[in-house]
Amino acid sequence: MTDAKKLFVKTYGCQMNVYDTERMVEAMGAKGYVTTDKAEDADMVLLNTCHIREKASEKLYSDLGRLRSLKNAKPDLKVGVAGCVAQAEGAEILRRSPVVDLVVGPQAYHRLPQMVEAGGRLVDTDFPVEDKFTLLPERKSLRGPTAFLTVQEGCDKFCAFCVVPYTRGAEVSRPVGRLLDEARGLVAQGVREITLLGQNVNAYHGEGPDGAWGLSRLLRELAKIEGLARLRYTTSHPNDMDDDLIAAHGDLPELMPYLHLPVQSGSDRILKAMNRKHTADQYLRLVDRIRAVRPDILLSSDFIVGFPGETDADFQATLDLVKNVGYGQAFSFKYSARPGTPAAEKPPVAADIADGRLQDLQALLTAQQHAAQEAMIGREVSVLYEKPGRMSGQMVGKSDHLHAVHVKDPSGRIGQLVRARVLASTSNSLAAEPLFANE
Ligand code: SAH
Ligand code: SF4
Ligand code: F3S
């Protein structure tokens, strides 16, 4: 018997890449590859890359530099680059880095096993007409109690700063039937929480048995699956939050009270220059409508500071919006000019000014995050155990509000959904004691 070949994968970027990595691992698994967490042991190294900011895509080249000695020691080692840098740079990666054998874009990775078999240095960054999902092997690897499920890919919004419409292509929604099958399969393997993924997940409009379904109808159908306790979705665009999706947050107990709703800026002038197609006030009114049906919902967002043309007054408008909304958590980034995007043509804000703004915004967001965590102290929460904690007798999982919670529960099992009382808040998580098992 020959030993199985070993595959080492490193994933950068968003949850969509995490999902894609899983599917690539499964596709390579069907060809006899097993994963390893040590690059030195691997027969193949796959880097699933992100292009969103300059720093993210530069990581690829520093990692490739480090792989050079590994490849010198083991000339048969195959090195593949997948994901959004692969899509954006294609054959340029082969030119820049001699260690790379394969470059495969996010819409072509179902062909990765064939590329590996064919040998040689190959690039595939096509947006094929066939649906890659139908060509991938069925999902059957052993998994924990939570899973991602990509329902929609690509983006037609063309925000002025963003590479996603170029790297992921136009919006495409997967058909309802296939998603229900995939979700039922996941639940049959013990999954209790599914997060629906899409670069623009609430623009979902997949083919159903009786015409196109929106995201809310898909969520309502998924909520009926026996054994599926929790649903989440990410990432949403404010303009695609329709009435029924908002209503679903009030109607569906399975739909968790957490919503990532990126706004990017609080200044109408900057929002317009970003091509976000909504004002700060429209966003605030949307938040009010969501909170009217689900008052305890915890909101999250993404922000960009230092977008070209951003003045102190524009930045102040962002701080004002943050104070107005009160976020449970949020991500904030310094604007990074991306080649090929419209905003990259404009004169940048001075780096020290952008750095200062980022610090100020992050201080405010961190204070809000801590306040939201502290508000949980004394409250009862549900926790879905995902793994044992670092301390013995401790389990770690997420609450409904997506807080990481450490629970002192020596008899706790992975996959259990437990009621617990929050005792304390630390910088990034909550500590709790179990009340009683939920089942
Ligand atoms: N589809 C999602 C997220 C896309 S990327 C959405 O529409 O919100 C995740 C986040 O990265 C964005 O929300 C934005 O805040 C940030 N981002 C995207 N391009 C960027 C750039 N050029 N510079 C800095 N941050 C950027
Ligand atoms: Fe990028 Fe805007 Fe599309 Fe989000 S909505 S992926 S930020 S272009
Ligand atoms: Fe990055 Fe591509 Fe996701 S650019 S954020 S990996 S869609």
Tab-separated table of C-alpha atoms and ligand atoms in Angstrom:
chain	number	residue	atom	x	y	z
A	1	MET	CA	0.000	0.000	0.000
A	2	THR	CA	1.328	3.408	-0.877
A	3	ASP	CA	1.100	6.194	1.637
A	4	ALA	CA	-1.601	8.793	1.018
A	5	LYS	CA	-0.297	12.028	-0.431
A	6	LYS	CA	-0.301	14.959	1.919
A	7	LEU	CA	-1.837	18.352	1.256
A	8	PHE	CA	-1.065	21.494	3.255
A	9	VAL	CA	-3.483	24.389	2.802
A	10	LYS	CA	-3.248	27.964	4.040
A	11	THR	CA	-6.360	30.103	3.783
A	12	TYR	CA	-6.342	33.904	3.733
A	13	GLY	CA	-9.239	36.338	3.518
A	14	CYS	CA	-12.941	35.906	4.013
A	15	GLN	CA	-15.230	33.053	5.037
A	16	MET	CA	-15.946	32.371	1.387
A	17	ASN	CA	-12.331	31.302	1.070
A	18	VAL	CA	-12.712	29.074	4.144
A	19	TYR	CA	-15.626	27.366	2.414
A	20	ASP	CA	-13.718	27.089	-0.886
A	21	THR	CA	-10.734	25.570	0.936
A	22	GLU	CA	-13.001	22.906	2.382
A	23	ARG	CA	-14.370	22.077	-1.050
A	24	MET	CA	-10.857	21.920	-2.562
A	25	VAL	CA	-9.707	19.635	0.257
A	26	GLU	CA	-12.680	17.369	-0.450
A	27	ALA	CA	-11.941	17.390	-4.204
A	28	MET	CA	-8.286	16.505	-3.590
A	29	GLY	CA	-9.395	13.957	-0.977
A	30	ALA	CA	-11.249	12.107	-3.728
A	31	LYS	CA	-7.844	11.808	-5.448
A	32	GLY	CA	-6.214	10.308	-2.367
A	33	TYR	CA	-4.832	13.418	-0.663
A	34	VAL	CA	-5.109	13.828	3.095
A	35	THR	CA	-4.438	17.131	4.846
A	36	THR	CA	-1.450	17.865	7.035
A	37	ASP	CA	-0.841	20.882	9.229
A	38	LYS	CA	2.910	20.784	8.572
A	39	ALA	CA	4.046	22.289	5.272
A	40	GLU	CA	7.356	20.333	5.594
A	41	ASP	CA	5.482	17.001	5.340
A	42	ALA	CA	3.401	17.990	2.358
A	43	ASP	CA	3.468	16.665	-1.200
A	44	MET	CA	1.399	19.650	-2.192
A	45	VAL	CA	1.029	23.142	-0.729
A	46	LEU	CA	-2.034	25.167	-1.635
A	47	LEU	CA	-2.348	28.852	-0.774
A	48	ASN	CA	-5.925	30.141	-0.977
A	49	THR	CA	-5.370	33.860	-1.303
A	50	CYS	CA	-7.102	37.200	-0.717
A	51	HIS	CA	-6.709	40.362	-2.817
A	52	ILE	CA	-8.845	42.775	-0.833
A	53	ARG	CA	-6.058	45.001	0.525
A	54	GLU	CA	-2.435	45.384	-0.510
A	55	LYS	CA	-1.188	43.779	2.708
A	56	ALA	CA	-3.363	40.714	2.150
A	57	SER	CA	-2.015	40.052	-1.325
A	58	GLU	CA	1.591	40.754	-0.314
A	59	LYS	CA	1.358	37.914	2.210
A	60	LEU	CA	1.224	35.502	-0.719
A	61	TYR	CA	4.634	36.546	-1.989
A	62	SER	CA	6.286	36.424	1.407
A	63	ASP	CA	4.870	32.925	1.949
A	64	LEU	CA	6.041	31.842	-1.508
A	65	GLY	CA	9.514	33.144	-0.646
A	66	ARG	CA	9.538	30.923	2.413
A	67	LEU	CA	8.479	27.901	0.357
A	68	ARG	CA	11.543	28.193	-1.854
A	69	SER	CA	13.845	26.212	0.454
A	70	LEU	CA	11.169	23.560	0.918
A	71	LYS	CA	10.859	23.125	-2.816
A	72	ASN	CA	14.664	23.006	-3.235
A	73	ALA	CA	14.798	20.170	-0.702
A	74	LYS	CA	11.837	18.387	-2.291
A	75	PRO	CA	11.670	19.101	-6.026
A	76	ASP	CA	8.486	17.004	-6.432
A	77	LEU	CA	6.574	19.329	-4.120
A	78	LYS	CA	3.638	20.891	-5.924
A	79	VAL	CA	2.710	24.466	-5.076
A	80	GLY	CA	-0.715	25.807	-5.997
A	81	VAL	CA	-2.105	29.327	-5.666
A	82	ALA	CA	-5.888	29.606	-5.497
A	83	GLY	CA	-8.338	32.355	-4.584
A	84	CYS	CA	-8.596	36.031	-5.432
A	85	VAL	CA	-4.907	36.849	-6.056
A	86	ALA	CA	-4.859	33.888	-8.451
A	87	GLN	CA	-7.827	35.414	-10.266
A	88	ALA	CA	-6.400	38.930	-10.317
A	89	GLU	CA	-2.812	38.117	-11.281
A	90	GLY	CA	-3.084	34.788	-13.117
A	91	ALA	CA	0.025	33.873	-15.083
A	92	GLU	CA	1.904	36.816	-13.558
A	93	ILE	CA	2.253	34.669	-10.418
A	94	LEU	CA	4.109	31.970	-12.386
A	95	ARG	CA	6.429	34.637	-13.795
A	96	ARG	CA	7.095	36.262	-10.455
A	97	SER	CA	7.516	33.096	-8.460
A	98	PRO	CA	9.289	30.053	-9.925
A	99	VAL	CA	8.154	27.797	-7.066
A	100	VAL	CA	4.515	27.947	-8.211
A	101	ASP	CA	3.164	25.106	-10.365
A	102	LEU	CA	-0.556	25.835	-10.471
A	103	VAL	CA	-2.716	28.949	-10.410
A	104	VAL	CA	-6.449	28.399	-10.071
A	105	GLY	CA	-9.176	31.037	-9.726
A	106	PRO	CA	-12.200	30.848	-7.400
A	107	GLN	CA	-14.523	29.810	-10.230
A	108	ALA	CA	-12.268	27.085	-11.627
A	109	TYR	CA	-11.098	25.118	-8.599
A	110	HIS	CA	-13.261	22.084	-9.368
A	111	ARG	CA	-10.644	21.442	-12.066
A	112	LEU	CA	-7.750	21.481	-9.570
A	113	PRO	CA	-7.434	17.663	-9.326
A	114	GLN	CA	-7.168	17.390	-13.137
A	115	MET	CA	-4.553	20.134	-13.189
A	116	VAL	CA	-2.500	18.301	-10.559
A	117	GLU	CA	-2.722	15.078	-12.548
A	118	ALA	CA	-1.811	16.766	-15.824
A	119	GLY	CA	1.440	18.122	-14.334
A	120	GLY	CA	3.467	21.075	-15.609
A	121	ARG	CA	2.887	24.741	-14.831
A	122	LEU	CA	-0.757	25.623	-15.454
A	123	VAL	CA	-3.134	28.538	-15.012
A	124	ASP	CA	-6.936	28.348	-14.951
A	125	THR	CA	-8.746	31.567	-14.147
A	126	ASP	CA	-11.760	31.045	-16.407
A	127	PHE	CA	-15.256	31.872	-15.336
A	128	PRO	CA	-16.640	28.629	-16.745
A	129	VAL	CA	-20.230	28.291	-17.896
A	130	GLU	CA	-20.660	25.077	-15.933
A	131	ASP	CA	-21.534	25.293	-12.239
A	132	LYS	CA	-18.472	24.197	-10.267
A	133	PHE	CA	-20.646	23.108	-7.350
A	134	THR	CA	-22.323	20.371	-9.403
A	135	LEU	CA	-18.915	19.034	-10.414
A	136	LEU	CA	-17.411	18.891	-6.943
A	137	PRO	CA	-17.638	15.710	-4.902
A	138	GLU	CA	-20.401	15.472	-2.318
A	139	ARG	CA	-19.516	16.847	1.107
A	140	LYS	CA	-18.725	14.079	3.520
A	141	SER	CA	-15.736	14.951	5.659
A	142	LEU	CA	-16.204	14.712	9.416
A	143	ARG	CA	-17.046	18.101	10.787
A	144	GLY	CA	-17.939	20.046	13.888
A	145	PRO	CA	-21.368	21.401	14.797
A	146	THR	CA	-21.096	24.549	12.651
A	147	ALA	CA	-20.722	24.856	8.884
A	148	PHE	CA	-20.594	27.415	6.117
A	149	LEU	CA	-22.772	27.051	3.043
A	150	THR	CA	-22.097	29.256	0.021
A	151	VAL	CA	-25.430	30.267	-1.493
A	152	GLN	CA	-24.347	33.180	-3.658
A	153	GLU	CA	-21.095	34.324	-5.176
A	154	GLY	CA	-19.775	37.409	-6.845
A	155	CYS	CA	-20.863	41.002	-6.742
A	156	ASP	CA	-22.467	43.484	-9.145
A	157	LYS	CA	-22.207	46.478	-6.819
A	158	PHE	CA	-18.827	47.862	-7.865
A	159	CYS	CA	-18.021	49.906	-4.788
A	160	ALA	CA	-15.262	52.235	-5.969
A	161	PHE	CA	-12.597	50.742	-3.666
A	162	CYS	CA	-13.290	47.034	-4.069
A	163	VAL	CA	-11.724	44.218	-6.115
A	164	VAL	CA	-14.390	41.597	-5.411
A	165	PRO	CA	-16.493	42.214	-8.563
A	166	TYR	CA	-13.320	41.597	-10.581
A	167	THR	CA	-11.951	38.607	-8.667
A	168	ARG	CA	-15.239	36.820	-8.001
A	169	GLY	CA	-17.194	37.962	-11.027
A	170	ALA	CA	-20.874	38.727	-11.430
A	171	GLU	CA	-23.533	37.738	-8.888
A	172	VAL	CA	-24.592	34.125	-9.223
A	173	SER	CA	-27.036	32.342	-6.906
A	174	ARG	CA	-27.089	28.586	-6.431
A	175	PRO	CA	-30.435	26.818	-6.973
A	176	VAL	CA	-32.676	26.274	-3.946
A	177	GLY	CA	-32.909	22.470	-4.338
A	178	ARG	CA	-29.149	21.952	-4.226
A	179	LEU	CA	-28.798	24.166	-1.181
A	180	LEU	CA	-31.522	22.333	0.702
A	181	ASP	CA	-29.828	19.027	-0.168
A	182	GLU	CA	-26.423	20.288	0.943
A	183	ALA	CA	-27.893	21.679	4.173
A	184	ARG	CA	-29.753	18.434	4.950
A	185	GLY	CA	-26.535	16.509	4.302
A	186	LEU	CA	-24.648	18.728	6.722
A	187	VAL	CA	-27.312	18.328	9.418
A	188	ALA	CA	-27.251	14.540	8.932
A	189	GLN	CA	-23.527	14.731	9.783
A	190	GLY	CA	-24.248	16.526	13.046
A	191	VAL	CA	-24.164	20.166	11.977
A	192	ARG	CA	-26.482	22.307	14.123
A	193	GLU	CA	-25.623	25.766	12.902
A	194	ILE	CA	-25.284	26.860	9.276
A	195	THR	CA	-23.973	30.216	8.115
A	196	LEU	CA	-25.090	31.088	4.606
A	197	LEU	CA	-22.322	32.795	2.697
A	198	GLY	CA	-22.152	35.187	-0.207
A	199	GLN	CA	-20.167	38.314	-1.086
A	200	ASN	CA	-23.636	39.807	-1.331
A	201	VAL	CA	-25.652	37.152	0.409
A	202	ASN	CA	-28.884	39.099	0.711
A	203	ALA	CA	-28.935	39.684	-3.048
A	204	TYR	CA	-29.579	35.918	-3.258
A	205	HIS	CA	-32.178	35.042	-5.893
A	206	GLY	CA	-31.791	31.331	-6.597
A	207	GLU	CA	-33.969	29.226	-8.835
A	208	GLY	CA	-36.666	27.504	-6.758
A	209	PRO	CA	-39.395	25.030	-7.727
A	210	ASP	CA	-41.724	27.938	-8.524
A	211	GLY	CA	-39.470	30.728	-9.753
A	212	ALA	CA	-36.709	32.709	-8.075
A	213	TRP	CA	-36.470	32.708	-4.263
A	214	GLY	CA	-35.009	35.499	-2.178
A	215	LEU	CA	-32.818	34.930	0.872
A	216	SER	CA	-35.698	35.234	3.349
A	217	ARG	CA	-37.659	32.443	1.663
A	218	LEU	CA	-34.556	30.254	1.638
A	219	LEU	CA	-34.004	30.938	5.340
A	220	ARG	CA	-37.649	30.125	6.142
A	221	GLU	CA	-37.302	26.780	4.340
A	222	LEU	CA	-33.961	25.929	5.944
A	223	ALA	CA	-35.408	26.702	9.377
A	224	LYS	CA	-37.781	23.740	8.905
A	225	ILE	CA	-34.916	21.210	8.780
A	226	GLU	CA	-35.192	18.979	11.839
A	227	GLY	CA	-32.057	19.216	13.975
A	228	LEU	CA	-30.856	22.518	12.538
A	229	ALA	CA	-30.897	24.857	15.525
A	230	ARG	CA	-29.254	28.007	14.214
A	231	LEU	CA	-29.010	30.016	11.005
A	232	ARG	CA	-26.846	33.002	10.180
A	233	TYR	CA	-25.909	34.759	6.940
A	234	THR	CA	-23.110	37.039	5.847
A	235	THR	CA	-22.220	39.481	4.208
A	236	SER	CA	-25.160	41.729	3.500
A	237	HIS	CA	-25.426	44.980	1.602
A	238	PRO	CA	-27.778	47.521	3.224
A	239	ASN	CA	-29.640	48.085	-0.064
A	240	ASP	CA	-30.612	44.417	-0.302
A	241	MET	CA	-32.269	44.176	3.143
A	242	ASP	CA	-35.836	43.739	1.866
A	243	ASP	CA	-39.017	43.792	3.958
A	244	ASP	CA	-39.383	40.033	4.199
A	245	LEU	CA	-35.761	39.537	5.227
A	246	ILE	CA	-36.231	42.083	7.995
A	247	ALA	CA	-39.486	40.339	8.990
A	248	ALA	CA	-37.671	36.981	9.108
A	249	HIS	CA	-35.520	38.353	11.940
A	250	GLY	CA	-38.704	38.703	13.964
A	251	ASP	CA	-40.355	35.461	12.816
A	252	LEU	CA	-37.639	32.834	12.851
A	253	PRO	CA	-36.267	31.757	16.229
A	254	GLU	CA	-33.545	29.846	14.336
A	255	LEU	CA	-32.263	33.058	12.765
A	256	MET	CA	-29.688	34.295	15.248
A	257	PRO	CA	-29.824	37.876	16.562
A	258	TYR	CA	-26.606	39.010	14.918
A	259	LEU	CA	-26.214	40.874	11.654
A	260	HIS	CA	-23.097	42.013	9.840
A	261	LEU	CA	-24.251	45.049	7.897
A	262	PRO	CA	-21.278	46.976	6.489
A	263	VAL	CA	-21.727	50.719	6.089
A	264	GLN	CA	-18.086	51.748	5.319
A	265	SER	CA	-18.579	55.454	6.150
A	266	GLY	CA	-20.984	57.820	7.874
A	267	SER	CA	-20.458	60.671	5.406
A	268	ASP	CA	-22.912	61.004	2.527
A	269	ARG	CA	-20.263	62.642	0.377
A	270	ILE	CA	-17.885	59.713	0.887
A	271	LEU	CA	-20.653	57.119	0.556
A	272	LYS	CA	-21.463	58.669	-2.812
A	273	ALA	CA	-17.812	58.642	-3.897
A	274	MET	CA	-17.640	55.003	-2.773
A	275	ASN	CA	-20.663	54.201	-4.970
A	276	ARG	CA	-22.473	52.660	-2.007
A	277	LYS	CA	-25.832	53.993	-3.270
A	278	HIS	CA	-27.294	54.805	0.139
A	279	THR	CA	-26.984	57.672	2.614
A	280	ALA	CA	-26.068	57.535	6.299
A	281	ASP	CA	-29.650	58.392	7.175
A	282	GLN	CA	-31.067	55.561	5.046
A	283	TYR	CA	-28.725	53.176	6.856
A	284	LEU	CA	-29.829	54.479	10.265
A	285	ARG	CA	-33.481	54.074	9.334
A	286	LEU	CA	-32.770	50.518	8.184
A	287	VAL	CA	-31.147	49.778	11.543
A	288	ASP	CA	-34.276	51.118	13.275
A	289	ARG	CA	-36.531	48.855	11.229
A	290	ILE	CA	-34.412	45.798	12.015
A	291	ARG	CA	-34.334	46.643	15.713
A	292	ALA	CA	-38.099	47.152	15.707
A	293	VAL	CA	-38.592	43.446	14.904
A	294	ARG	CA	-35.585	42.133	16.843
A	295	PRO	CA	-34.679	44.624	19.582
A	296	ASP	CA	-31.783	42.572	20.986
A	297	ILE	CA	-30.035	42.125	17.622
A	298	LEU	CA	-26.305	42.693	17.770
A	299	LEU	CA	-24.998	44.659	14.811
A	300	SER	CA	-21.606	44.473	13.210
A	301	SER	CA	-20.076	46.462	10.363
A	302	ASP	CA	-17.060	47.191	8.190
A	303	PHE	CA	-15.505	50.646	7.939
A	304	ILE	CA	-12.898	52.166	5.662
A	305	VAL	CA	-11.022	55.258	6.836
A	306	GLY	CA	-8.862	57.462	4.638
A	307	PHE	CA	-10.868	56.925	1.467
A	308	PRO	CA	-9.632	59.461	-1.156
A	309	GLY	CA	-11.074	62.890	-0.383
A	310	GLU	CA	-12.107	62.060	3.214
A	311	THR	CA	-11.932	65.234	5.340
A	312	ASP	CA	-11.981	65.593	9.121
A	313	ALA	CA	-15.690	66.440	8.878
A	314	ASP	CA	-16.362	63.261	6.857
A	315	PHE	CA	-14.516	61.200	9.420
A	316	GLN	CA	-16.439	62.889	12.234
A	317	ALA	CA	-19.661	61.840	10.460
A	318	THR	CA	-18.426	58.224	10.626
A	319	LEU	CA	-17.774	58.546	14.372
A	320	ASP	CA	-21.241	60.058	14.790
A	321	LEU	CA	-22.866	57.186	12.916
A	322	VAL	CA	-21.026	54.656	15.083
A	323	LYS	CA	-22.206	56.421	18.244
A	324	ASN	CA	-25.707	56.532	16.865
A	325	VAL	CA	-25.898	52.810	16.001
A	326	GLY	CA	-23.908	51.261	18.854
A	327	TYR	CA	-22.193	48.209	17.359
A	328	GLY	CA	-21.581	44.915	19.110
A	329	GLN	CA	-18.401	44.497	17.141
A	330	ALA	CA	-16.926	45.769	13.875
A	331	PHE	CA	-13.978	45.686	11.499
A	332	SER	CA	-12.208	48.839	10.415
A	333	PHE	CA	-9.572	49.194	7.739
A	334	LYS	CA	-7.301	51.849	6.366
A	335	TYR	CA	-8.127	52.446	2.717
A	336	SER	CA	-5.813	50.530	0.411
A	337	ALA	CA	-5.679	51.528	-3.256
A	338	ARG	CA	-6.321	48.466	-5.392
A	339	PRO	CA	-5.146	48.325	-8.992
A	340	GLY	CA	-7.992	48.522	-11.489
A	341	THR	CA	-10.573	50.028	-9.128
A	342	PRO	CA	-11.919	53.566	-9.800
A	343	ALA	CA	-10.875	54.969	-6.406
A	344	ALA	CA	-7.241	54.012	-7.027
A	345	GLU	CA	-7.036	56.865	-9.570
A	346	LYS	CA	-7.707	59.507	-6.912
A	347	PRO	CA	-5.139	61.270	-4.732
A	348	PRO	CA	-4.799	59.464	-1.386
A	349	VAL	CA	-5.272	60.864	2.119
A	350	ALA	CA	-1.911	61.299	3.900
A	351	ALA	CA	-0.923	58.056	5.635
A	352	ASP	CA	-0.419	59.634	9.079
A	353	ILE	CA	-3.879	61.201	8.964
A	354	ALA	CA	-5.477	57.889	7.927
A	355	ASP	CA	-3.531	56.075	10.680
A	356	GLY	CA	-4.762	58.527	13.302
A	357	ARG	CA	-8.358	58.150	12.160
A	358	LEU	CA	-8.097	54.375	12.206
A	359	GLN	CA	-6.849	54.509	15.806
A	360	ASP	CA	-9.674	56.804	16.882
A	361	LEU	CA	-12.336	54.690	15.187
A	362	GLN	CA	-10.929	51.457	16.576
A	363	ALA	CA	-10.875	52.890	20.096
A	364	LEU	CA	-14.553	53.797	19.805
A	365	LEU	CA	-15.515	50.412	18.287
A	366	THR	CA	-13.557	48.511	20.933
A	367	ALA	CA	-15.283	50.475	23.700
A	368	GLN	CA	-18.663	49.638	22.149
A	369	GLN	CA	-17.714	45.961	21.855
A	370	HIS	CA	-16.731	45.813	25.511
A	371	ALA	CA	-19.909	47.612	26.553
A	372	ALA	CA	-22.012	45.102	24.572
A	373	GLN	CA	-20.144	42.211	26.213
A	374	GLU	CA	-20.500	43.664	29.682
A	375	ALA	CA	-24.226	44.120	29.111
A	376	MET	CA	-24.432	40.317	28.853
A	377	ILE	CA	-23.156	39.768	32.409
A	378	GLY	CA	-25.857	38.113	34.514
A	379	ARG	CA	-27.899	37.178	31.443
A	380	GLU	CA	-28.813	33.692	30.259
A	381	VAL	CA	-27.419	32.739	26.871
A	382	SER	CA	-27.430	29.651	24.633
A	383	VAL	CA	-24.009	28.296	23.792
A	384	LEU	CA	-23.254	25.777	21.050
A	385	TYR	CA	-20.106	23.949	22.136
A	386	GLU	CA	-17.489	23.873	19.378
A	387	LYS	CA	-14.376	22.654	21.192
A	388	PRO	CA	-12.827	22.114	24.612
A	389	GLY	CA	-11.349	25.241	26.192
A	390	ARG	CA	-7.712	25.702	27.128
A	391	MET	CA	-8.474	25.100	30.795
A	392	SER	CA	-9.502	21.591	31.813
A	393	GLY	CA	-13.238	21.084	32.323
A	394	GLN	CA	-13.992	24.011	30.052
A	395	MET	CA	-15.963	24.155	26.764
A	396	VAL	CA	-15.941	26.972	24.211
A	397	GLY	CA	-18.701	27.928	21.834
A	398	LYS	CA	-20.675	30.819	20.435
A	399	SER	CA	-23.727	32.461	21.926
A	400	ASP	CA	-26.758	33.466	19.845
A	401	HIS	CA	-25.141	36.904	19.578
A	402	LEU	CA	-21.931	35.320	18.272
A	403	HIS	CA	-19.961	36.059	21.412
A	404	ALA	CA	-17.272	33.493	22.125
A	405	VAL	CA	-18.216	31.968	25.487
A	406	HIS	CA	-16.083	29.849	27.839
A	407	VAL	CA	-18.241	27.593	29.991
A	408	LYS	CA	-17.027	25.627	33.010
A	409	ASP	CA	-18.691	22.309	32.158
A	410	PRO	CA	-16.592	19.142	32.715
A	411	SER	CA	-19.312	16.904	31.235
A	412	GLY	CA	-19.888	19.148	28.199
A	413	ARG	CA	-19.767	17.613	24.733
A	414	ILE	CA	-18.972	19.179	21.367
A	415	GLY	CA	-22.217	19.892	19.514
A	416	GLN	CA	-24.272	20.369	22.687
A	417	LEU	CA	-26.488	23.431	22.915
A	418	VAL	CA	-26.489	24.594	26.502
A	419	ARG	CA	-28.140	27.335	28.537
A	420	ALA	CA	-25.576	29.242	30.558
A	421	ARG	CA	-25.359	32.334	32.729
A	422	VAL	CA	-22.727	34.899	31.855
A	423	LEU	CA	-20.422	35.631	34.778
A	424	ALA	CA	-17.741	37.859	33.287
A	425	SER	CA	-16.449	39.561	30.174
A	426	THR	CA	-12.800	39.493	29.101
A	427	SER	CA	-11.273	41.321	26.130
A	428	ASN	CA	-12.648	39.022	23.427
A	429	SER	CA	-14.939	36.548	25.119
A	430	LEU	CA	-17.429	35.843	27.885
A	431	ALA	CA	-17.166	33.392	30.781
A	432	ALA	CA	-20.287	31.512	31.850
A	433	GLU	CA	-21.648	28.689	34.013
A	434	PRO	CA	-24.103	26.105	32.672
A	435	LEU	CA	-27.717	26.245	33.880
A	436	PHE	CA	-29.052	23.058	32.347
A	437	ALA	CA	-28.557	21.170	29.119
A	438	ASN	CA	-30.952	22.323	26.450
A	439	GLU	CA	-31.803	18.812	25.325
B	1	SAH	N1	-19.121	41.989	0.364
B	1	SAH	C1	-18.859	42.563	1.568
B	1	SAH	C2	-17.417	42.616	2.017
B	1	SAH	C3	-16.338	42.690	1.042
B	1	SAH	S1	-14.703	42.870	1.575
B	1	SAH	C4	-19.493	43.914	1.602
B	1	SAH	O1	-19.993	44.407	0.630
B	1	SAH	O2	-19.524	44.512	2.639
B	1	SAH	C5	-14.734	43.128	3.293
B	1	SAH	C6	-14.424	44.531	3.694
B	1	SAH	O3	-13.122	44.887	3.313
B	1	SAH	C7	-15.307	45.588	3.079
B	1	SAH	O4	-16.545	45.682	3.697
B	1	SAH	C8	-14.471	46.817	3.264
B	1	SAH	O5	-14.700	47.426	4.507
B	1	SAH	C9	-13.044	46.295	3.236
B	1	SAH	N2	-12.364	46.682	2.006
B	1	SAH	C10	-12.699	46.328	0.745
B	1	SAH	N3	-11.864	46.908	-0.129
B	1	SAH	C11	-10.991	47.665	0.587
B	1	SAH	C12	-9.909	48.523	0.260
B	1	SAH	N4	-9.565	48.750	-1.009
B	1	SAH	N5	-9.234	49.118	1.268
B	1	SAH	C13	-9.603	48.913	2.547
B	1	SAH	N6	-10.605	48.122	2.917
B	1	SAH	C14	-11.303	47.499	1.958
B	2	SF4	FE1	-17.037	44.879	-2.631
B	2	SF4	FE2	-19.033	46.607	-2.497
B	2	SF4	FE3	-19.410	44.229	-3.614
B	2	SF4	FE4	-19.045	44.418	-1.009
B	2	SF4	S1	-20.774	45.275	-2.173
B	2	SF4	S2	-18.075	42.934	-2.360
B	2	SF4	S3	-17.595	46.071	-0.823
B	2	SF4	S4	-18.091	45.833	-4.394
B	3	F3S	FE1	-10.435	38.428	-0.081
B	3	F3S	FE2	-11.513	37.400	-2.211
B	3	F3S	FE3	-12.712	37.164	0.108
B	3	F3S	S1	-10.445	39.298	-2.111
B	3	F3S	S2	-12.115	39.016	1.163
B	3	F3S	S3	-10.780	36.283	-0.430
B	3	F3S	S4	-13.688	37.474	-1.852
